[in-house]
XYZ file of C-alpha atoms in Angstrom:
410
model
C 0.000 0.000 0.000
C 1.415 3.379 -1.047
C 2.235 5.642 1.861
C 0.178 8.841 1.855
C 2.077 12.131 2.105
C 1.122 14.326 5.037
C 0.999 17.905 3.726
C 0.195 19.401 7.143
C 2.272 22.330 8.290
C 3.672 22.182 11.856
C 1.142 24.664 13.206
C 1.795 25.656 16.818
C 0.095 29.054 16.804
C -3.170 30.578 15.667
C -3.957 34.131 14.673
C -6.444 35.466 17.247
C -8.416 37.067 14.414
C -8.674 33.723 12.561
C -9.787 32.034 15.772
C -12.542 34.602 16.345
C -13.728 34.565 12.708
C -14.000 30.774 12.577
C -15.597 30.604 16.030
C -18.237 33.121 14.956
C -19.035 31.038 11.853
C -19.247 27.806 13.868
C -21.512 29.312 16.529
C -23.896 30.681 13.899
C -24.021 27.416 11.897
C -23.417 24.714 14.492
C -26.462 22.602 13.584
C -25.620 22.598 9.869
C -21.943 21.786 10.441
C -22.803 18.909 12.781
C -24.969 17.243 10.108
C -22.606 17.610 7.131
C -19.146 16.543 6.126
C -16.897 19.590 6.470
C -14.633 20.241 3.485
C -11.774 22.679 4.158
C -10.819 24.306 0.852
C -7.093 24.986 1.062
C -4.598 22.367 2.281
C -2.030 24.848 3.559
C -1.001 26.570 6.789
C -4.337 28.290 7.478
C -6.274 25.178 6.499
C -4.201 23.092 8.897
C -4.932 25.624 11.640
C -8.656 25.527 10.830
C -8.736 21.741 11.175
C -7.133 22.028 14.624
C -9.693 24.633 15.689
C -12.644 22.663 14.293
C -11.519 19.658 16.335
C -11.404 21.913 19.404
C -14.965 22.978 18.596
C -16.040 19.323 18.503
C -16.038 18.485 14.763
C -14.093 15.583 13.283
C -15.936 14.637 10.066
C -13.477 16.668 8.017
C -11.769 16.340 4.636
C -9.636 18.766 2.634
C -9.572 19.786 -0.986
C -7.064 21.865 -2.899
C -6.585 23.084 -6.459
C -3.029 21.763 -6.335
C -3.748 18.267 -7.660
C -0.385 17.000 -6.398
C -1.890 17.085 -2.913
C -4.914 14.949 -3.855
C -4.725 11.581 -2.124
C -2.526 12.961 0.629
C -3.363 13.977 4.175
C -3.481 16.932 6.495
C -2.599 14.987 9.612
C -5.434 12.408 9.876
C -7.725 14.111 7.357
C -7.856 13.065 3.677
C -7.299 15.476 0.796
C -9.849 14.756 -1.929
C -10.099 16.158 -5.440
C -12.358 19.103 -6.181
C -14.309 16.845 -8.574
C -15.162 14.595 -5.629
C -16.324 17.625 -3.640
C -18.733 18.461 -6.460
C -20.099 14.909 -6.306
C -20.836 15.119 -2.552
C -22.245 18.665 -2.688
C -25.514 17.692 -1.010
C -23.757 15.980 1.907
C -21.020 18.580 2.414
C -20.402 22.117 3.607
C -17.244 23.883 2.433
C -15.113 26.259 4.486
C -12.643 28.358 2.490
C -9.464 28.708 4.506
C -7.381 30.577 1.937
C -6.741 34.270 2.615
C -7.957 36.458 -0.250
C -9.769 33.385 -1.560
C -12.143 35.263 -3.856
C -11.309 33.045 -6.838
C -12.306 30.001 -4.743
C -15.668 31.610 -4.012
C -16.227 32.034 -7.747
C -15.162 28.430 -8.366
C -17.609 27.092 -5.779
C -20.458 29.202 -7.109
C -19.839 27.939 -10.645
C -20.316 24.468 -9.151
C -23.651 25.443 -7.621
C -22.529 26.158 -4.045
C -24.228 29.081 -2.291
C -22.419 31.323 0.165
C -23.617 31.051 3.766
C -25.809 28.096 2.751
C -23.374 25.310 1.898
C -20.098 27.201 1.797
C -18.497 29.791 4.084
C -15.640 32.166 3.392
C -13.767 32.865 6.617
C -12.216 36.332 6.651
C -10.308 37.418 9.739
C -10.645 41.122 8.797
C -7.193 41.674 10.297
C -6.399 44.409 7.779
C -9.712 46.159 8.461
C -9.047 46.038 12.201
C -5.522 47.380 11.670
C -6.814 50.267 9.556
C -9.599 51.109 12.021
C -7.103 51.125 14.883
C -4.689 53.274 12.886
C -7.380 55.857 12.033
C -8.802 56.130 15.563
C -8.153 59.744 16.560
C -8.279 59.198 20.306
C -5.455 60.696 22.337
C -2.785 57.983 22.296
C -0.307 57.639 25.104
C 1.257 54.342 23.978
C 1.504 52.955 20.441
C 2.612 49.318 20.190
C 3.875 47.786 16.937
C 4.996 44.258 16.167
C 4.311 40.990 14.382
C 2.502 37.719 15.144
C 4.158 37.536 18.567
C 1.671 40.251 19.508
C -1.403 38.979 17.636
C -1.162 35.179 17.948
C -2.110 32.597 20.531
C -0.939 29.017 21.076
C -3.068 26.190 19.691
C -2.816 24.624 23.165
C -4.160 27.695 24.968
C -7.413 27.666 26.879
C -7.320 31.435 27.513
C -7.449 33.252 24.191
C -6.051 36.698 24.984
C -3.056 37.722 22.903
C -0.118 39.874 23.970
C -1.525 43.006 22.354
C -4.782 42.649 24.281
C -2.881 42.082 27.531
C -0.827 45.246 27.051
C -3.880 47.296 26.074
C -5.778 46.134 29.136
C -2.919 47.040 31.489
C -1.971 50.347 29.852
C -5.538 51.511 29.256
C -7.764 50.600 26.313
C -8.710 54.230 25.692
C -5.144 55.525 25.480
C -3.298 52.601 23.844
C -3.113 51.418 20.248
C -1.794 48.090 18.981
C -0.766 47.930 15.308
C 0.533 44.431 14.667
C 0.408 41.895 11.858
C 2.437 38.772 11.064
C 5.929 39.144 9.511
C 5.910 42.947 9.568
C 9.321 44.575 9.973
C 11.059 47.868 10.693
C 10.525 49.581 7.350
C 6.775 49.135 7.678
C 6.880 50.260 11.323
C 8.748 53.420 10.326
C 6.259 54.372 7.595
C 3.209 53.567 9.738
C 4.543 55.583 12.677
C 5.524 58.492 10.416
C 2.038 58.628 8.854
C 0.393 58.317 12.271
C 2.387 61.280 13.613
C 1.691 63.441 10.567
C -1.986 62.659 9.952
C -3.523 61.032 13.042
C -1.908 61.928 16.379
C 1.370 62.105 18.260
C 1.886 59.249 20.750
C 3.846 59.939 23.935
C 5.663 56.621 23.778
C 6.157 53.859 21.239
C 6.898 50.171 21.916
C 8.295 48.205 18.966
C 9.107 44.505 18.691
C 12.653 43.981 17.429
C 12.412 40.377 16.268
C 15.888 39.091 15.341
C 14.406 37.154 12.434
C 13.538 40.439 10.691
C 17.188 41.597 10.649
C 18.487 38.729 8.522
C 18.713 40.761 5.312
C 16.204 38.569 3.442
C 13.043 38.602 5.570
C 11.866 41.981 4.256
C 11.829 40.562 0.700
C 9.588 37.560 1.371
C 5.952 37.604 0.129
C 4.474 37.115 3.612
C 6.198 40.285 4.888
C 4.909 42.652 2.193
C 1.243 43.210 3.178
C 0.910 45.257 0.004
C -2.880 45.581 0.266
C -2.679 46.808 3.872
C 0.052 49.334 3.068
C -2.020 50.633 0.154
C -5.089 50.839 2.407
C -3.079 52.937 4.871
C -1.794 55.195 2.108
C -5.328 55.656 0.742
C -6.624 56.446 4.227
C -4.428 59.570 4.371
C -5.407 60.471 0.808
C -2.003 59.384 -0.502
C -0.503 62.564 0.939
C 2.435 60.715 2.507
C 4.917 60.384 -0.352
C 7.120 57.892 1.503
C 4.190 55.660 2.425
C 2.826 55.805 -1.117
C 6.218 54.790 -2.503
C 6.458 51.961 0.034
C 3.019 50.714 -1.101
C 4.368 50.560 -4.649
C 7.512 48.715 -3.502
C 5.617 46.111 -1.463
C 3.341 45.326 -4.408
C 6.323 45.039 -6.734
C 8.169 42.772 -4.306
C 5.130 40.556 -3.867
C 4.365 40.349 -7.592
C 7.968 39.739 -8.676
C 9.134 37.386 -5.934
C 10.874 34.272 -7.176
C 11.393 31.395 -4.763
C 15.067 30.786 -4.135
C 16.782 27.421 -4.234
C 16.381 26.741 -0.531
C 12.632 27.327 -0.364
C 11.745 26.055 -3.805
C 10.572 22.631 -2.778
C 8.120 22.273 0.067
C 8.061 18.545 -0.509
C 11.854 18.432 -0.132
C 11.556 20.195 3.218
C 8.860 17.760 4.357
C 11.112 14.830 3.547
C 13.705 16.177 5.988
C 13.419 15.244 9.625
C 11.814 17.975 11.704
C 15.062 18.311 13.626
C 17.090 18.910 10.468
C 14.574 21.447 9.191
C 14.550 23.229 12.555
C 18.347 23.376 12.548
C 18.285 25.108 9.155
C 15.651 27.624 10.242
C 17.419 28.396 13.534
C 20.707 28.945 11.727
C 19.100 31.204 9.101
C 16.950 33.249 11.478
C 19.146 33.598 14.567
C 22.738 32.551 13.833
C 23.350 34.685 10.751
C 25.879 37.511 10.530
C 23.921 40.687 11.311
C 24.871 43.495 8.912
C 24.398 47.124 9.880
C 23.517 48.193 6.337
C 20.505 45.899 5.883
C 17.149 47.536 5.226
C 15.668 46.675 8.593
C 18.551 48.321 10.483
C 18.473 51.381 8.214
C 14.781 51.975 8.927
C 15.147 51.217 12.614
C 17.692 54.047 12.738
C 15.313 56.332 10.829
C 12.558 55.497 13.312
C 14.834 56.218 16.265
C 15.783 59.554 14.704
C 12.125 60.417 14.133
C 11.211 59.639 17.744
C 14.102 61.802 18.937
C 12.945 64.649 16.672
C 9.420 64.582 18.124
C 10.523 63.804 21.698
C 8.702 60.450 21.681
C 9.932 57.871 24.161
C 10.870 54.700 22.226
C 11.250 51.205 23.650
C 12.535 48.431 21.392
C 12.147 44.937 22.800
C 13.584 41.622 21.672
C 10.970 38.892 22.239
C 11.902 35.623 23.977
C 13.621 32.950 21.912
C 13.285 29.241 22.643
C 16.987 28.992 23.440
C 16.558 25.714 25.333
C 15.404 23.935 22.176
C 18.013 25.726 20.060
C 20.743 24.597 22.458
C 19.476 21.022 22.224
C 20.295 21.225 18.520
C 23.391 23.442 18.542
C 24.791 23.455 22.069
C 26.717 26.537 23.230
C 27.353 27.592 19.627
C 23.789 28.889 19.402
C 24.049 31.108 22.485
C 27.433 32.501 21.420
C 26.259 33.459 17.931
C 22.869 34.686 19.124
C 24.460 36.880 21.809
C 26.838 38.267 19.196
C 23.900 39.472 17.095
C 22.068 40.891 20.113
C 25.237 42.792 21.093
C 25.473 44.313 17.597
C 21.842 45.373 17.803
C 22.318 46.719 21.313
C 25.313 48.830 20.266
C 23.378 50.358 17.349
C 20.389 51.204 19.539
C 22.330 52.555 22.510
C 24.300 54.861 20.213
C 20.970 56.591 19.554
C 20.148 56.820 23.299
C 17.197 54.445 22.878
C 16.434 51.671 25.349
C 16.509 48.013 24.367
C 14.590 45.549 26.506
C 16.175 42.159 25.864
C 13.717 39.379 26.757
C 15.619 36.708 24.793
C 16.191 34.354 27.707
C 13.103 35.200 29.767
C 11.108 31.996 29.213
C 11.472 28.258 29.497
C 10.523 25.967 26.589
C 7.188 25.047 28.161
C 6.133 28.728 28.051
C 6.281 28.850 24.248
C 3.526 27.790 21.863
C 5.272 24.417 21.764
C 8.391 23.101 23.512
C 9.922 22.442 20.099
C 8.749 25.590 18.385
C 11.341 27.722 16.625
C 9.435 30.999 16.634
C 8.838 33.541 19.396
C 5.119 32.989 19.893
C 4.328 32.123 23.476
C 1.491 30.461 25.311
C -0.738 32.258 27.806
C 1.723 31.913 30.691
C 4.594 33.110 28.515
C 2.610 36.103 27.287
C 1.822 37.125 30.859
C 5.543 37.223 31.674
C 6.437 39.168 28.513
C 3.617 41.630 29.198
C 4.732 42.118 32.806
C 8.291 42.966 31.738
C 7.143 45.547 29.173
C 4.726 47.116 31.678
C 7.485 47.151 34.294
C 9.736 49.134 31.938
C 6.956 51.605 31.007
C 6.102 52.124 34.682
C 9.785 52.800 35.382
C 9.668 55.517 32.689
C 6.675 57.104 34.398
C 8.396 57.004 37.784
C 11.507 58.634 36.293
C 9.402 61.419 34.727
C 7.574 62.099 37.966
C 10.851 62.246 39.877
C 12.374 64.563 37.259
C 9.554 67.078 37.435
C 8.725 66.823 41.150
């Protein structure tokens, strides 16, 4: 018997917005979903995450389909991947959930096959970009503006308390005077342009907290498709009537980078990566994302410096923080070599930041493996307990700022 290929991605985290969007759909259509076979359209990362959530919600009669016919006959963990033709044959017994972001072409495909939206198919949109834009445009008086990536927006798939880091910080700093602008894979150039536009067209924050994820300083991360967010950047530019020349140009660049990206030799074969052992794959990712040679002239550093200069110009207090890294797992794979190389990169970053009289909060070694999304995860996303610790350290630093200001002016 031929062994079936498991095309599941090693999902350890879930976007809070995806969780809420799917939960809302399930709650509104629970009776229908319980009577039908659930077909997840899209056998990728988000589809894998949806299957995990649906199991949490009590559903297990699940199959996948995908327009990539090479996946047909394979699995997403224990769930079969069937052809789209088979989905058409079981239309009366099935309900389809589109898991693909920007899956408008899949909606059209289903409707050509006779499926009806919100009757026997559902398109799950997280509305993350809409939330980001609404938060950006809110003209309330902002004391603290927080910017970062999925470490701020995501939760662990093992969590039972679904409050992300951004929500924790907002709750402790004050919902009415705090903004969180975070989206997965976003880096310093985007942060600079967003902050600049916010200062010029929305309001001037008193203090800014920015995640300085070491992965974003590699020199290649800012070129990857997932880090562009071209539609969001264009939405932001449109929202200020395209008056911000720099932001408008960045919108053009992100679209061009997304449209023209060509997969390099390392990432060209997902199947080749799946055939590696997880340990070997993790070793490669750890080496590429944390043990590289940090260069001061890379785009991320250049725009971090521009952001620091802008905050100095407007007398905005800036805190850059390095999120925790799962060093215990990394040291299982690399021993002391990991810590030595990682510390070398942190020291380079620290020197650059301190030269600009900006504070760096280094949380690299704050957590134990069990406080991450998974003990063998290689990203910075934490579980609920880990997020509480990270939040407490950031709040501690901000409170220290307030105490210093009071002492200075008393």
